Coordinates of C-alpha atoms in Angstrom, one line a residue:
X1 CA 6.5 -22.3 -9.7
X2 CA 4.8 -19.6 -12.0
X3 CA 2.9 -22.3 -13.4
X4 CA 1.4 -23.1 -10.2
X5 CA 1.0 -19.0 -9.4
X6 CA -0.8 -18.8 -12.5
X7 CA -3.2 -21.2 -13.7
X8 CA -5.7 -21.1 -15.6
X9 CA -9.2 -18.8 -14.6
X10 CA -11.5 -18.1 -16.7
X11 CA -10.9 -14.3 -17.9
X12 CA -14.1 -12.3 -17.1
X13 CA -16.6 -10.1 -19.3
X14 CA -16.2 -6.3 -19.8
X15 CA -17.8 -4.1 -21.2
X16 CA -15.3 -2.2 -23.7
X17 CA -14.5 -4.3 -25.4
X18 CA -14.6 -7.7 -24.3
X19 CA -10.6 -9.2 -24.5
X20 CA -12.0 -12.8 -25.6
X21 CA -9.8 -13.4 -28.6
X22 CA -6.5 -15.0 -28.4
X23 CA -3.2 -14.0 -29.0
X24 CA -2.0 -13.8 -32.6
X25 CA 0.7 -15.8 -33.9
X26 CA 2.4 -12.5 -34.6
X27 CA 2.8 -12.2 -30.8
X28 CA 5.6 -14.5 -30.0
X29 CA 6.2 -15.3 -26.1
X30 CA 9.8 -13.4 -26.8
X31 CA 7.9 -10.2 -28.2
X32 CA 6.5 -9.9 -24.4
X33 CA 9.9 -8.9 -23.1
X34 CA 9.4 -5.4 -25.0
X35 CA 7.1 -4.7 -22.3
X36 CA 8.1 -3.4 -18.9
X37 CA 6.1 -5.9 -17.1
X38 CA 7.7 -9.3 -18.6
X39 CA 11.1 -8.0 -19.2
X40 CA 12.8 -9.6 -16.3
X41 CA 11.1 -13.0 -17.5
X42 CA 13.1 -16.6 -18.9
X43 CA 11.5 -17.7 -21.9
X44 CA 9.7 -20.6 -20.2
X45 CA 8.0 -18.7 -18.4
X46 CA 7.2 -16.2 -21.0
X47 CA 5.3 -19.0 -22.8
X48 CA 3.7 -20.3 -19.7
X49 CA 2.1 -16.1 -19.3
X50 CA 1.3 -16.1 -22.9
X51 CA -0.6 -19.0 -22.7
X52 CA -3.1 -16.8 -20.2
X53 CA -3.2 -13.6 -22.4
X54 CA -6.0 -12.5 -25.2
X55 CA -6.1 -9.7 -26.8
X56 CA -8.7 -6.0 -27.8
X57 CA -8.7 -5.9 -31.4
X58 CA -10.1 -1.8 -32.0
X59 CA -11.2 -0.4 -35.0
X60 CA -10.5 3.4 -35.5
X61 CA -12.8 5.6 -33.3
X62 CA -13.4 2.5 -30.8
X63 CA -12.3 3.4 -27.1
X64 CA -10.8 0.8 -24.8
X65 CA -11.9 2.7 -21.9
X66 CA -13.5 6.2 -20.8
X67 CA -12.4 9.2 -18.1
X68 CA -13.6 7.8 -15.0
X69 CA -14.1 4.0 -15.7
X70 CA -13.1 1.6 -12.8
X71 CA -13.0 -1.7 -14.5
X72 CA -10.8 -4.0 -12.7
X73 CA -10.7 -6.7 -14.9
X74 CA -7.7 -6.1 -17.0
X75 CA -4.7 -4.2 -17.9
X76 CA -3.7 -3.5 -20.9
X77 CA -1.0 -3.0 -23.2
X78 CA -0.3 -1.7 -26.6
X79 CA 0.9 -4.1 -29.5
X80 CA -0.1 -2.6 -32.7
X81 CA -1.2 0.9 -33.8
X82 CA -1.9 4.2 -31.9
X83 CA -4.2 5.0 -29.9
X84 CA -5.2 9.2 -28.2
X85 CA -5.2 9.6 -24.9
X86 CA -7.8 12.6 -23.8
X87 CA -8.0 14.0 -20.8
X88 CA -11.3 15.6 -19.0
X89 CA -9.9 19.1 -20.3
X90 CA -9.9 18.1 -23.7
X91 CA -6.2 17.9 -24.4
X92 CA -4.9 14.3 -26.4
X93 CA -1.5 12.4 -26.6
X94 CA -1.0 9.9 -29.0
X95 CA 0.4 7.0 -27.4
X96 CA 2.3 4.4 -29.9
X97 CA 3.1 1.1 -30.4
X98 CA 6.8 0.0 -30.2
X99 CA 7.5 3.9 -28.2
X100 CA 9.0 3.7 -24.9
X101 CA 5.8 4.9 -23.0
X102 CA 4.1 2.2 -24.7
X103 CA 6.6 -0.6 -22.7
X104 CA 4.4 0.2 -19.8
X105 CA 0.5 -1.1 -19.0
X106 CA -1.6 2.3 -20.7
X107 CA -3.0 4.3 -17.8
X108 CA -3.3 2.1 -15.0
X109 CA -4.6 4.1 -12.4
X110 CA -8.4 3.8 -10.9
X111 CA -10.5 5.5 -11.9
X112 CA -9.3 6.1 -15.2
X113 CA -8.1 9.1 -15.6
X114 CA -8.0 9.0 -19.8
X115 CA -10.3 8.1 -22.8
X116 CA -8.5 5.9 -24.5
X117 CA -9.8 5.6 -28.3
X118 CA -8.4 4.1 -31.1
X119 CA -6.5 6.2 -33.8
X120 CA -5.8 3.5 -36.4
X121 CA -6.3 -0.2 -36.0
X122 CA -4.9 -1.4 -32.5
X123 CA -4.1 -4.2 -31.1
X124 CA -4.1 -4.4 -27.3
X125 CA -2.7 -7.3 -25.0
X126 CA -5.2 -8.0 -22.1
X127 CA -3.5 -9.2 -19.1
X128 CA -6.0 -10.2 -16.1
X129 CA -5.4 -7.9 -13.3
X130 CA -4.8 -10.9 -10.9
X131 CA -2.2 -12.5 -12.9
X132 CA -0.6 -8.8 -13.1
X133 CA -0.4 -9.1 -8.9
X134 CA 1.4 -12.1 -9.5
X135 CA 3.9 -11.3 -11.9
X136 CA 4.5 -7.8 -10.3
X137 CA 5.1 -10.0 -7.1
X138 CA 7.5 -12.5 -8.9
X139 CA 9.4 -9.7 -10.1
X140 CA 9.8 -8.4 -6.9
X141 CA 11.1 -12.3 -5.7
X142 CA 14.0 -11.7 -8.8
X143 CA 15.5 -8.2 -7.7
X144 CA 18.2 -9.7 -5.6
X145 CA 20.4 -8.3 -8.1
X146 CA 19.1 -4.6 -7.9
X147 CA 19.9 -4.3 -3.8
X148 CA 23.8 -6.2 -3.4
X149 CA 25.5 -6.4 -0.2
X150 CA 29.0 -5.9 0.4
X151 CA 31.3 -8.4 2.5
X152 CA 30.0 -8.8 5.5
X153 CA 26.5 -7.8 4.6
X154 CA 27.2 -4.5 6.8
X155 CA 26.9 -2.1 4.2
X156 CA 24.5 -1.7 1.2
X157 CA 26.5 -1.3 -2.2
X158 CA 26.0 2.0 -4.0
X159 CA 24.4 1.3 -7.4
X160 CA 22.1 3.2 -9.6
X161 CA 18.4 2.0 -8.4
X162 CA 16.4 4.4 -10.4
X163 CA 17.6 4.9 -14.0
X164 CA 18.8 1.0 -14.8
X165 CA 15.5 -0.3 -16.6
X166 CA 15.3 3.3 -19.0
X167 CA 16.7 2.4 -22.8
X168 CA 20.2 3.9 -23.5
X169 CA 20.5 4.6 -19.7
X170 CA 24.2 4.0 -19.9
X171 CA 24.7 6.8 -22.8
X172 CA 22.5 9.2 -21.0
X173 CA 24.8 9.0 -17.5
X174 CA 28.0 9.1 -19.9
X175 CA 26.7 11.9 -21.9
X176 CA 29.1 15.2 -22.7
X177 CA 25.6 16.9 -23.5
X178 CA 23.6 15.6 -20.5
X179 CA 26.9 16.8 -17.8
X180 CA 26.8 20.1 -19.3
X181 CA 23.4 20.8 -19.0
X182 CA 23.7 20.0 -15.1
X183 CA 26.7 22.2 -14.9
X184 CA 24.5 25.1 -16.4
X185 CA 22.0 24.4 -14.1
X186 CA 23.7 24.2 -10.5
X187 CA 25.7 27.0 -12.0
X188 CA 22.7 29.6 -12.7
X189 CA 21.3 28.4 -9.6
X190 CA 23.9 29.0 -7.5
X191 CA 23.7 32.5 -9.3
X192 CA 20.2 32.9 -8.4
X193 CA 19.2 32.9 -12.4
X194 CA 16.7 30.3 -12.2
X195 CA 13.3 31.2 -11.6
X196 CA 11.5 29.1 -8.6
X197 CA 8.4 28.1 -7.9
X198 CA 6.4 30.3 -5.6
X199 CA 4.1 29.8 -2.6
X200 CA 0.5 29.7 -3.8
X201 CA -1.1 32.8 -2.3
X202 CA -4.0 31.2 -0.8
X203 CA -2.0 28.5 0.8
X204 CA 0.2 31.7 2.4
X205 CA -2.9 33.3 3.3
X206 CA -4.2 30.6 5.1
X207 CA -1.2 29.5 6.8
X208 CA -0.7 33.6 8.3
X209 CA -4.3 33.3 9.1
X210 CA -4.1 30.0 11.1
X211 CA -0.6 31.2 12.5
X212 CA -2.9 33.8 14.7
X213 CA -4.1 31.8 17.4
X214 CA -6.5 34.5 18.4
X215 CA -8.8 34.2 14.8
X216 CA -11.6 31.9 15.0
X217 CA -12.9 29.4 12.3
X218 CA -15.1 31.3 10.5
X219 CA -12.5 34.0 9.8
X220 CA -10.2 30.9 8.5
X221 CA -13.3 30.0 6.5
X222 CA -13.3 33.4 5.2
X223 CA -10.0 33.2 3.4
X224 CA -10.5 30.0 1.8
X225 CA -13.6 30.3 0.6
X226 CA -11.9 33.2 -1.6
X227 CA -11.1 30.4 -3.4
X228 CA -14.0 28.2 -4.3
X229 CA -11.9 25.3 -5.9
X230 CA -10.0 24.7 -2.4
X231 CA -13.2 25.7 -0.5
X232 CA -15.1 22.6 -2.1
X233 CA -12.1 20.2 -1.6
X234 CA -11.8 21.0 1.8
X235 CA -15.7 20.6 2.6
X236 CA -15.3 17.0 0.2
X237 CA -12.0 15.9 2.1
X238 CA -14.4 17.0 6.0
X239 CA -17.4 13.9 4.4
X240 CA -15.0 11.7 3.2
X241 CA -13.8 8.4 4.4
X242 CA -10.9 9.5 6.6
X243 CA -12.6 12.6 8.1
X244 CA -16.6 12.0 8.2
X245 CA -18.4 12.3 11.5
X246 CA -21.7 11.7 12.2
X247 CA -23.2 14.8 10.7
X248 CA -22.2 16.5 7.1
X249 CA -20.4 19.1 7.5
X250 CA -22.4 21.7 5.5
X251 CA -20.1 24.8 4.8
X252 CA -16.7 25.8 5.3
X253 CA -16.6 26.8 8.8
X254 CA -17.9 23.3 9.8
X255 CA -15.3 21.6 7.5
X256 CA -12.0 24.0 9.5
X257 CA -13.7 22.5 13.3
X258 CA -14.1 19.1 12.4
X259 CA -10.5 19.1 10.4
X260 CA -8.8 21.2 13.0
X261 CA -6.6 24.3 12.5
X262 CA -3.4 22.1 12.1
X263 CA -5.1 19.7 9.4
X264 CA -7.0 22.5 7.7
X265 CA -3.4 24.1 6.8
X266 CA -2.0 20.7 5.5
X267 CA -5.3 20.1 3.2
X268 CA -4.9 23.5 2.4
X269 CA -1.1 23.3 1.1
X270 CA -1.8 19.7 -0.9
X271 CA -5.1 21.3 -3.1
X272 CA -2.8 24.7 -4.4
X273 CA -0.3 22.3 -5.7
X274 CA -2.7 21.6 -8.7
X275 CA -2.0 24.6 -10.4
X276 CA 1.8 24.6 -9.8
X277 CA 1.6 21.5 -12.5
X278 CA 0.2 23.3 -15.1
X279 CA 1.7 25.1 -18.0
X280 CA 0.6 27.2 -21.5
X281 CA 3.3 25.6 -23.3
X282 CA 1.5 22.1 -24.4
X283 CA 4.2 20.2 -24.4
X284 CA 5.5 21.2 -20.4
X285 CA 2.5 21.1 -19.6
X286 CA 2.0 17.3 -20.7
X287 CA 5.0 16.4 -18.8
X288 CA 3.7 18.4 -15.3
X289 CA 0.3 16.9 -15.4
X290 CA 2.1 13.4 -16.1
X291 CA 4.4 14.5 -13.0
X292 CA 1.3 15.1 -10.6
X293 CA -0.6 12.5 -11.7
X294 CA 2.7 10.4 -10.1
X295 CA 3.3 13.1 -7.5
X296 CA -0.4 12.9 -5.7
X297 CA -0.1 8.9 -6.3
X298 CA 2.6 8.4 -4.4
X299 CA 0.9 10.8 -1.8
X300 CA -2.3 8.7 -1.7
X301 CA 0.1 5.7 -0.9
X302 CA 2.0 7.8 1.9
X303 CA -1.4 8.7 3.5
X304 CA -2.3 5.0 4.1
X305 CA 1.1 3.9 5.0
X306 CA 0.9 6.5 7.7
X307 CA -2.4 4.9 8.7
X308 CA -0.6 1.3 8.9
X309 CA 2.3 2.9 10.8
X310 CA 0.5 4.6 13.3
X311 CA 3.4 7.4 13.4
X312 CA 2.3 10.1 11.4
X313 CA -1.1 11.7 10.4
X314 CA -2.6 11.0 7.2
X315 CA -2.8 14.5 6.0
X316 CA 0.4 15.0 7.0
X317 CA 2.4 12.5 5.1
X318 CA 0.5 13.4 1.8
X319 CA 1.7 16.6 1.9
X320 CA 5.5 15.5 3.1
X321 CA 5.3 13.2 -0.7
X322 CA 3.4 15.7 -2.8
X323 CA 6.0 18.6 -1.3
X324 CA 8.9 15.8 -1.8
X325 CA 8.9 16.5 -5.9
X326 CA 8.1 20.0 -5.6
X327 CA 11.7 20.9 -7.1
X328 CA 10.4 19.0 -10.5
X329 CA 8.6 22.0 -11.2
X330 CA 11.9 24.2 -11.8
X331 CA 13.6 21.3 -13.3
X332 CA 10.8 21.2 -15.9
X333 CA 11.0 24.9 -16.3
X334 CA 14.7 24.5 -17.5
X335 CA 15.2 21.8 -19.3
X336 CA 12.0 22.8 -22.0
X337 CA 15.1 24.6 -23.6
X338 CA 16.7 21.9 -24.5
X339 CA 14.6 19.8 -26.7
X340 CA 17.0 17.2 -27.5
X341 CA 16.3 16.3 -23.6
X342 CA 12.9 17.7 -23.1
X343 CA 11.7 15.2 -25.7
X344 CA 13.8 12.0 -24.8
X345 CA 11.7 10.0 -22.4
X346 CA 15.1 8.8 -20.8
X347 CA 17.4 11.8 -20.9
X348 CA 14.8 14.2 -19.3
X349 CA 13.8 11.1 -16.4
X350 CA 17.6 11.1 -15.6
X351 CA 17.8 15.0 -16.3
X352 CA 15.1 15.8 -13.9
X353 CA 16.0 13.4 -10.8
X354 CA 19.8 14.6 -10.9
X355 CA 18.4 17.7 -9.9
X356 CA 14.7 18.0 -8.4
X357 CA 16.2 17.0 -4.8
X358 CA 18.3 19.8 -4.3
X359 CA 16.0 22.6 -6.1
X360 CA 12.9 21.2 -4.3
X361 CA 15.1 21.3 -0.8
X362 CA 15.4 24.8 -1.8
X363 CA 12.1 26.0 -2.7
X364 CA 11.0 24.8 1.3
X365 CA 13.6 26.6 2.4
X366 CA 12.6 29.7 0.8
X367 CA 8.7 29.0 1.6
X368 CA 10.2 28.8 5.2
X369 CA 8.6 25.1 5.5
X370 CA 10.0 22.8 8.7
X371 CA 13.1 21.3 8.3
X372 CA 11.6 17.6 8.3
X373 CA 9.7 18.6 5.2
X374 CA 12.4 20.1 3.3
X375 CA 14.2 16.7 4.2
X376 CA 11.9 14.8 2.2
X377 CA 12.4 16.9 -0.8
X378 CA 16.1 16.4 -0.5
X379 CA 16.2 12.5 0.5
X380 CA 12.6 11.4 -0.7
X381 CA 14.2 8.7 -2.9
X382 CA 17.8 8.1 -1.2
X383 CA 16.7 4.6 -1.0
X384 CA 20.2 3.8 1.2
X385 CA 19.2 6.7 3.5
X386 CA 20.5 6.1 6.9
X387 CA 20.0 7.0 10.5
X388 CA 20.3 5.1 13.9
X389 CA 17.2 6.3 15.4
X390 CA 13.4 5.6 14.6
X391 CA 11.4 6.4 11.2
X392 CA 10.6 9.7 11.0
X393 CA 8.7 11.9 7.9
X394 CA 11.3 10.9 5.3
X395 CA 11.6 7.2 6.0
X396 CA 8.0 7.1 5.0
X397 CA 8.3 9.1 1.9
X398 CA 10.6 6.6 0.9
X399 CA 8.9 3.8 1.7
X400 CA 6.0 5.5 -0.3
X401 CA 7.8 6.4 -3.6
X402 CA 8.9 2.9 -4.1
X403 CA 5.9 1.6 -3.9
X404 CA 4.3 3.7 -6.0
X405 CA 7.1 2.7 -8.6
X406 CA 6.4 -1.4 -8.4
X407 CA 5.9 -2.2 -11.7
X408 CA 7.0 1.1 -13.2
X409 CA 11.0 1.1 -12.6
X410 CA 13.6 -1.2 -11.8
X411 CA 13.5 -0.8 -7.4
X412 CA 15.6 -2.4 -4.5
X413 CA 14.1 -5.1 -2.2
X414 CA 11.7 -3.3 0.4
X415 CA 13.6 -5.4 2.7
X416 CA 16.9 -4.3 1.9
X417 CA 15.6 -0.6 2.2
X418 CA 17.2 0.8 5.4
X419 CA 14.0 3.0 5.8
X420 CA 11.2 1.0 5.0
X421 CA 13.1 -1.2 7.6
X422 CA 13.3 1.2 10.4
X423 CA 8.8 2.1 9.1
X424 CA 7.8 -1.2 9.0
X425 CA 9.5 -3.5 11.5
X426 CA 11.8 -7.2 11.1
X427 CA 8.7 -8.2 9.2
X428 CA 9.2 -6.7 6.1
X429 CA 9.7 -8.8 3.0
X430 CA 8.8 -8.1 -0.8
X431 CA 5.9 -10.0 -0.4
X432 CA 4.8 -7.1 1.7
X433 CA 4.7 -4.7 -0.8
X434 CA 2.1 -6.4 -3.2
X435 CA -0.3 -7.4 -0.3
X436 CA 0.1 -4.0 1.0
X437 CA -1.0 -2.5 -2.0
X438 CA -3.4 -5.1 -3.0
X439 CA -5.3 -4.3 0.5
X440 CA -4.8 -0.9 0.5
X441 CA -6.2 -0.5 -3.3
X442 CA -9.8 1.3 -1.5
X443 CA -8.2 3.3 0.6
X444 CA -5.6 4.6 -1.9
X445 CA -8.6 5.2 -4.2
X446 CA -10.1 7.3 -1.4
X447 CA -7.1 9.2 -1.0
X448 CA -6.3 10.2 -4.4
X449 CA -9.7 10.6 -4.7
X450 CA -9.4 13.9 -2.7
X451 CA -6.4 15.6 -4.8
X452 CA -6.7 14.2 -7.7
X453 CA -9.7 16.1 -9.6
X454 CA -9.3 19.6 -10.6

């Protein structure tokens, strides 16, 4: 059947650099399964994919790509050497062959968001970005395994969804040292000895301001333009795609009547989350702007699912997902003092999603946020979530963090997902999920677009 899924196209030009060469010899079809994407893969049809792969030989100083490309053509994964990730801001990574972050495609998302350059001589694997569809959608086909009924088929088994695919997951949930850093943790929390994240002032100074029926929009414009990063997001997010009327909207006042007072305070709270993932200590800061990068994806994806479901407002389910992993922030905070965790990719991923759901449930609460949105914090990713009556906020916070995690983590079935169920009707089946996203890929762009740049 992959055979048939696959075939053989022609792979297209690029222009850095072209990925015309074949595969080495070196690269056997069984050296595919140390990459995230062909891990779940038999052998014969590991040599049927490697038959369609070629490969980016780099020198030193080459770059595979630049901040702000949006080639479509391929993805890419690192087989030999090292290359430095650099973001706008000037700060690098080195990302390494053989490491666990190099099991995964090297920065996927559109429009890139790294240069990547060469440090040494690499080798990249170029995988065409339709044939990536394909086998993200065939693994989705194999996961029968990660979503097991019971009996009768009336209840969903309990088993560990999020941390299976991670090397050494089983020592890190059997770990002495891993257990007693979460006892620490709920214990100085319950003890109120754990700093947590505050309110941006500007988003509190808006949200008073709006609060007052009696102030009108240029008094609202007033306050945010106090700060001009949020005051040019706000007029961007009034001309984009999901806002844009016939006339620009030409200052900030405009941008608050067009939006409305209710939408303004949403867009508002989503743009002062930037700074929240920042940090002076390079190496928590790394890991935040890693977080947000995944944070504000997974709200871009909840914005057009709100679109599809015609329940919610855009604006209002990207705030609900970006809000959802709010409590990573403290989490982060934490566990820098313990480097033995801090600097294991599968420890701290464990580490941090024990815990972010209760601490982020907490930080609503203290920002005296609605109930439904401290919900999402605390259930965002309790994939067996149940409730008898329709979908509400956290059902489609859900539904957007898995798939924002297709190709990325091990995931149940969509369709054996209680709330993308009760979202997305009887229809739902994994083929679902890759059409969805393949379809939605502008609109998600557009999204992102408006939180993503600093």
């Amino acid at each position: 059947m992959l055979r048939r899924l696959l075939g053989r196209r022609p792979i297209g030009n690029t222009e850095k650099p072209t990925p015309t060469q074949p595969v080495t010899e070196t690269l056997t079809p069984e050296a595919l399964q140390q990459f995230e994407m062909f891990s779940h893969l038999p052998y014969e049809d590991l040599v049927v994919f490697w038959g369609n792969l070629s490969q980016s030989v780099l020198r030193p100083g080459q770059q595979l790509f630049v901040f702000g490309d949006e080639d479509d053509a391929f993805e890419y994964l690192l087989y030999q050497g090292t290359l430095i990730m650099e973001s706008p801001d000037g700060r690098e990574q080195q990302l390494q062959a053989g490491s666990d972050s190099a099991r995964c495609v090297v920065a996927s998302l559109r429009p890139r968001k790294y240069t990547a350059t060469a440090a040494t001589s690499c080798t990249c694997i170029a995988v065409p970005s339709n044939l990536v569809a394909k086998l993200v959608s065939s693994r989705l086909n194999a996961m029968d395994g990660s979503a097991t009924y019971l009996g009768d088929d009336s209840e969903l088994e309990e088993v560990n969804y999020k941390y299976s695919d991670l090397p050494g997951v089983a020592e890190v949930t059997a770990s002495q040292e891993i257990q007693s850093v979460l006892d620490s943790f709920r214990a100085d929390l319950a003890d109120d000895r754990i700093q947590l994240t505050s309110i941006p002032e500007v988003a509190l100074k808006v949200r008073k301001v709006i609060d007052d029926q009696t102030i009108a929009a240029d008094a609202i414009a007033s306050v945010i333009k106090n700060d001009p990063v949020i005051a040019t997001k706000l007029l961007k997010a009034s001309n984009s795609a999901f806002y844009r009327g016939r006339e620009p909207c030409e200052s900030v006042t405009d941008a608050v009547v067009r939006l409305g007072l209710k939408t303004t305070r949403q867009l508002v709270m989503s743009f002062t989350m930037r700074d929240l993932f920042k940090a002076e200590d390079p190496r928590l800061d790394t890991a935040m702007r890693a977080a947000w990068d995944q944070t504000v994806y997974t709200g871009a994806i909840a914005a057009v699912l709100a679109q599809l479901a015609r329940r919610f407002e855009p604006e209002e389910a990207m705030l609900a997902a970006i809000l959802s992993n709010i409590g990573i922030l403290s989490v982060f905070n934490y566990l820098n003092r313990y480097p033995d965790i801090f600097e294991n990719p599968a420890k701290l991923d464990f580490t941090v999603n024990q815990l972010k759901a209760e601490v982020g449930s907490l930080v609503l609460e203290r920002w005296e946020f609605p109930d439904e949105l401290v919900a999402c914090a605390r259930e965002g990713e309790s994939w067996d979530r149940q409730r008898e009556s329709d979908a509400d906020l956290t059902d489609l916070v859900i539904t957007a963090s898995i798939h924002a995690q297709i190709g990325r983590r091990t995931i149940p079935r969509i369709d054996h997902v209680p709330a993308c169920q009760r979202l997305l009707g009887d229809e739902l089946c994994p083929e679902f999920a890759m059409k969805f996203m393949e379809g939605a890929r502008q609109d998600i762009r557009e999204a992102w677009a408006l939180f993503s740049v600093d």
